[in-house]
Amino acid sequence: MTDKSVKHEKAAARQVAALFFTSIVGSAFAVYAYFAFPITEELGTVRLNTLLLGLGITLGLLGIGIGAVHWAKTLMPDAEVSEERHIARGSEEVRARAVEIIKLADSESGFSRRKLIRRSLYGALALFPLPAIMIFGDLGPNPGDTLRHTMWKKGTRLAKDPSGLPIKASDVTIGSVFHVIPEGLSELEHHKLEEKAKAAVLLVRLDPADIKESEERKSWSYDGIVAYSKICTHVGCPVALYEQHTHHLLCPCHQSTFDVTDACKVVFGPASRPLPQLPITVDAEGYLIAQSDFTEPVGPSFWER
Amino acid sequence: MKNKGSRRSPFAAVLVMAAGLALTGGGYAAATAAVEQVKPASAVASAAQVEEGRKLFLANCASCHGKAAEGSAAGPSLIGVGAASVDFQVGTGRMPGQASGPQLQAKKVQFTQEQIDSLAAYVASLAPGPAVPTEEMLAADGDATRGGELFRINCAMCHNAVGAGGALTEGKFAPSLTGVESKHIYEAMVTGPQNMPVFNDANLTPEDKKDIITYLKYVEENPSAGGYELANLGPVVEGLFAWVFVLGLIIAITIWLGAKSN
């Protein structure tokens, strides 16, 4: 249309110029907004600042882009043009000249002649990646038996996360859920998070009549109080969505569901093993303590399991 | 000399003072009355209030919970659930329940606060249980940082890190905590309504609970620094936004680029 009518052509030209002008306004606004809405102590100012800055920059870039496309579509010729493909091979002269240059370089550097230099260079090139292999070796050390053990051991008190205060059996009323760490975890100087990631436990009190316990696990609970690893056996998310009435524990990542009344067996979802149970009892002062470490590795399956 | 210029009557000052006194005194009286209105639940319930509550109970609750709140197949026993439980369930409209489903949801409250207080007094008179928290326990002036940590450890797995709520199993869900009264948040922690576990005072001390409420009120009142939250529901909503709107925009631009100009 614009190549047929002068009026349309002028209008299109004005539109393109307007788009470029919009871009100028946007960029200028971005600069203005950066100074006019500074980031202060208050969190909300970060949001306003980034929002206005972003809008300005967007307008600045989009104006140029849309303007250029509009220009090409309306004002530039739209006749179709075909272009022949060129031969990739160089002419005989060019090829001969190239060979000449390579030969000259070889004779001047003596690469073919000086065997000692050439072979020692090959040796150097072959050996220089070796240090990288050494560094890969440092990705270790091998985990050893750390995947099979946690901080829990005989007599470790169950403590509240994050305060580390020990929990009395009488504190745990029916229907309540405690997020538990081993006592002493907060005082660890090294690997605190690694230990927490393995040792995190969920403590729940059920009506003893509701619990289905196998003969060998009868002594693992205390008066309806049961403790299970909080680390999902699927890929290790913290399983902590406890439903008080259904006694189901839900993992928020992939919806694996475990039945707390029945040894935390899987009732739904991708997890394939029950959550490991921590055998607990009480000490002389009435605090809950572990009878031992978990009797199986916690968390997801690994290569030797 | 006759003071012709003065437009003030000699009584004006007296009148102004009287009006001022009446306003401040009356205002104070009204304010103290309002303050006292707030905390009848924490005071010892009168026999009349318990009786009033019993009548309301028989008329509205007994068909499911039994004539003496002993429970039936349709509803649990309310003996020992305490005033806090009644104030939460009735005060958020969850009770009386109207439709069966995966869980009872908050809806329009059907009783006045006075009636709820009476019901709570009646249920509390049956057996001891958690009381309605006092104003002081609810003031959101605790430590929001500590409250945030406690919230992330104890609550966030179900209610989301900023209390936006989340899904549970088989149609159940943890509701959003935005806009929920401090009183009801506190009562929910103490009583563990429906599938929510109980957080007794040994687990989360009253101070812990206050800090948690402080945190929730803080995130409610302060805008997110990270831009618009898209309901704070995380990767699902954000992904949906990116796939539908951003991808849609890119497709639209691509079509425009390829289209012939008219």
Coordinates of C-alpha atoms in Angstrom, one line a residue, chain A residues 1 42-44 46-47 50-51 62 65-66 69-70 73-74 78 80 160-162 171-179 196 230 238 240-248 250 252 257, chain B residues 149-150 153-154 157-158 167-170 172 191-205 208 218 222-229 255-262:
Chain A
M1 CA 0.0 0.0 0.0
E42 CA 12.3 -0.6 52.8
L43 CA 11.8 -3.8 50.8
G44 CA 8.9 -2.4 48.8
V46 CA 13.2 -2.7 45.5
R47 CA 10.1 -3.9 43.8
T50 CA 13.0 -2.9 39.4
L51 CA 9.5 -2.7 38.0
L62 CA 11.0 -3.0 22.1
G65 CA 12.8 -3.8 17.5
I66 CA 9.2 -3.1 16.5
V69 CA 10.4 -4.5 11.7
H70 CA 7.7 -2.0 10.8
K73 CA 7.6 -4.4 6.3
T74 CA 6.0 -1.1 5.2
D78 CA 9.1 -6.4 -0.9
E80 CA 11.5 -11.4 -3.9
K160 CA 13.1 -29.5 69.2
D161 CA 14.1 -28.0 65.9
P162 CA 15.5 -25.2 65.9
D171 CA 4.9 -32.8 76.2
V172 CA 3.8 -34.8 73.3
T173 CA 0.0 -34.8 73.4
I174 CA -2.2 -36.9 71.1
G175 CA -2.4 -35.2 67.7
S176 CA 0.7 -33.1 68.0
V177 CA 3.7 -33.3 65.8
F178 CA 7.2 -32.3 66.8
H179 CA 10.0 -31.5 64.3
K196 CA 20.7 -32.4 60.1
K230 CA 11.7 -37.1 57.9
P238 CA 11.5 -33.6 54.0
A240 CA 6.4 -33.4 57.0
L241 CA 2.8 -32.8 55.9
Y242 CA 1.1 -34.8 58.7
E243 CA -2.6 -35.2 58.6
Q244 CA -3.9 -35.6 62.1
H245 CA -7.0 -37.7 61.3
T246 CA -5.9 -39.9 58.5
H247 CA -2.4 -40.3 60.1
H248 CA -0.9 -39.9 56.6
L250 CA 2.6 -36.5 52.6
P252 CA 5.4 -32.2 49.2
T257 CA 2.2 -40.8 51.1
Chain B
E149 CA 12.1 -19.7 61.2
L150 CA 9.6 -21.4 63.4
I153 CA 10.1 -25.6 60.3
N154 CA 6.6 -26.3 61.7
M157 CA 5.4 -27.6 54.6
C158 CA 1.6 -27.4 54.4
A167 CA -2.7 -29.0 48.7
L168 CA -2.9 -32.1 50.9
T169 CA -4.2 -35.6 50.0
E170 CA -7.5 -36.5 48.5
K172 CA -7.9 -31.8 51.5
T191 CA -6.4 -27.0 69.0
G192 CA -5.3 -28.6 65.7
P193 CA -8.6 -28.3 63.7
Q194 CA -9.5 -31.1 61.3
N195 CA -6.3 -32.6 59.9
M196 CA -4.0 -30.0 61.2
P197 CA -1.8 -31.3 64.0
V198 CA -1.8 -29.8 67.5
F199 CA 1.0 -27.5 68.5
N200 CA 0.7 -27.4 72.3
D201 CA 2.6 -24.9 74.5
A202 CA 5.4 -27.4 75.1
N203 CA 6.0 -27.6 71.4
L204 CA 5.5 -24.0 70.5
T205 CA 5.5 -21.8 73.6
D208 CA 6.8 -18.8 69.8
Y218 CA 4.6 -9.0 58.5
N222 CA 4.9 -5.9 53.4
P223 CA 5.0 -6.3 49.7
S224 CA 7.3 -8.9 48.2
A225 CA 10.6 -7.5 47.1
G226 CA 10.7 -9.9 44.1
G227 CA 7.9 -8.4 42.0
Y228 CA 4.4 -9.6 41.6
E229 CA 3.8 -12.9 43.5
I255 CA 3.2 -14.4 13.4
W256 CA 3.4 -10.6 13.1
L257 CA 7.0 -10.9 11.8
G258 CA 5.9 -13.3 9.1
A259 CA 2.7 -11.6 8.1
K260 CA 2.4 -9.4 5.1
S261 CA 2.0 -5.8 5.8
N262 CA -1.2 -4.2 4.6

